[in-house]
Amino acid sequence: MEFNTKLIHGGTSMDETTGGMSVPIHMATTFQQKKIGQSKYDYSRSANPTREAVEELIADLEGGAAGLAFASGSAAINTIFSLFSAGDHFVVGNDVYGGTFRLIDSVLKRLGLTFTVVDTRDLTAVKQAITPKTKAIYLETPTNPLLRVTDVKAVTEIAHENNLLSIIDNTFSSPYIQRPIEFDVDIVIHSASKYLGGHSDVIAGLVVTKDAQLAEELRFLQNAIGAILSPHDSWLLQRGMKTLGLRMRAHLQNADAVFDYLSKQEMVEKIYYPGDPENEDFTIAKKQMNGFGAMISFELQEGLDPSAFVEQLQVITLAESLGAVESLIEIPALMTHGSIPRATRIANGIKDELIRLSVGVEDPKDLLADLEQSFNHLKGK
Ligand SMILES: *Cc1c(COP(=O)(O)O)cnc(C)c1O
């Protein structure tokens, strides 16, 4: 089955008992056991038919052994790190999601896990960061908010040569654009609150493992820790995912148009977009991604006020988050990455002036006109 067909018919996509074209929302917390132990389900934290449907679907889409659904992307990430023990060491990308940085810095370090942060595009730096205690390499590509692209295959090879797990947060691409398990990655994570859900109306996390053994271990932790996705949200997520292909095609087209516009706009100093042929990661992005994603970050020329620019926009909404049908814009230094100490943030290349745009699926004419009127507003200041 092709990817776009799997979105509609993959995993469990309908109700076998009635022929209903949508999986029922099974709210039951407990299930009758005709004889002790003889039932497919017993308690909904352990397994729930509605959640199972979306778990099967994401496993199908990513091409992994099994999927697991969590209450949020953050809950998924925390559950993955619960595979490990105090003293274990990790090599982590230097441009990870702000909330992941917060989890590592304020929670996981306190529990005794240790981390070395590197630019995972630099394969020598990745190798040098590995110690005898290292258990995994954890990264995002493209990164947030600078959209840096790491060669997934190369890093996974380094991981496996050193008996480490490779873990990738695939949120920014969605499986439409990139399927890391095809490059031998062990664990793929999604904040499904973004492209997979796609409508700014469900917080969810999904995980897919390459092999079944690891899925078993995570299944145990999912049940033990209990940060599961509710039946209602599982249903909402699966409904959103059915249109991922349609949405991504529109996202990608619009992102191209916005990139074109921004690259001709003289008030823009710098653009970060893997689809820019002049971007240093363009070649790798082209090799491993099916399209370049719909996230574009940029800096205005010095002296121009990024807050005034984003506050003037009318169609593009000033808000955190990304990956929804609506175009969303934000200033990482003041919003999504505000919890990272300024010095660390600047050292990682995230300037105060940086603007991050999640290009939605509106008519591109309206998006370009909105950007234009906001640039004109800056000019008039
Ligand atoms: C949003 C996000 C997360 C966290 O997901 P939640 O669903 O908000 O908990 C993790 N990683 C990336 C890349 C994200 O964008």
PDB file of C-alpha atoms in Angstrom, residues 71 92 153 182 207 218 276 328 339 373:
ATOM      1  CA  ALA A  71      -0.726  11.977  26.532  1.00  0.00           C
ATOM      2  CA  VAL A  92      21.999  14.976  22.404  1.00  0.00           C
ATOM      3  CA  LYS A 153      21.939   7.388   8.169  1.00  0.00           C
ATOM      4  CA  GLU A 182      14.171   3.350   6.775  1.00  0.00           C
ATOM      5  CA  VAL A 207       6.437   6.523  19.445  1.00  0.00           C
ATOM      6  CA  LEU A 218       8.265   0.614  26.168  1.00  0.00           C
ATOM      7  CA  ASP A 276      17.117  26.943   0.174  1.00  0.00           C
ATOM      8  CA  LEU A 328       1.555  30.330  13.046  1.00  0.00           C
ATOM      9  CA  SER A 339      13.308  28.843  29.076  1.00  0.00           C
ATOM     10  CA  GLN A 373       1.463  44.524   4.640  1.00  0.00           C
TER      11      GLN A 373
END
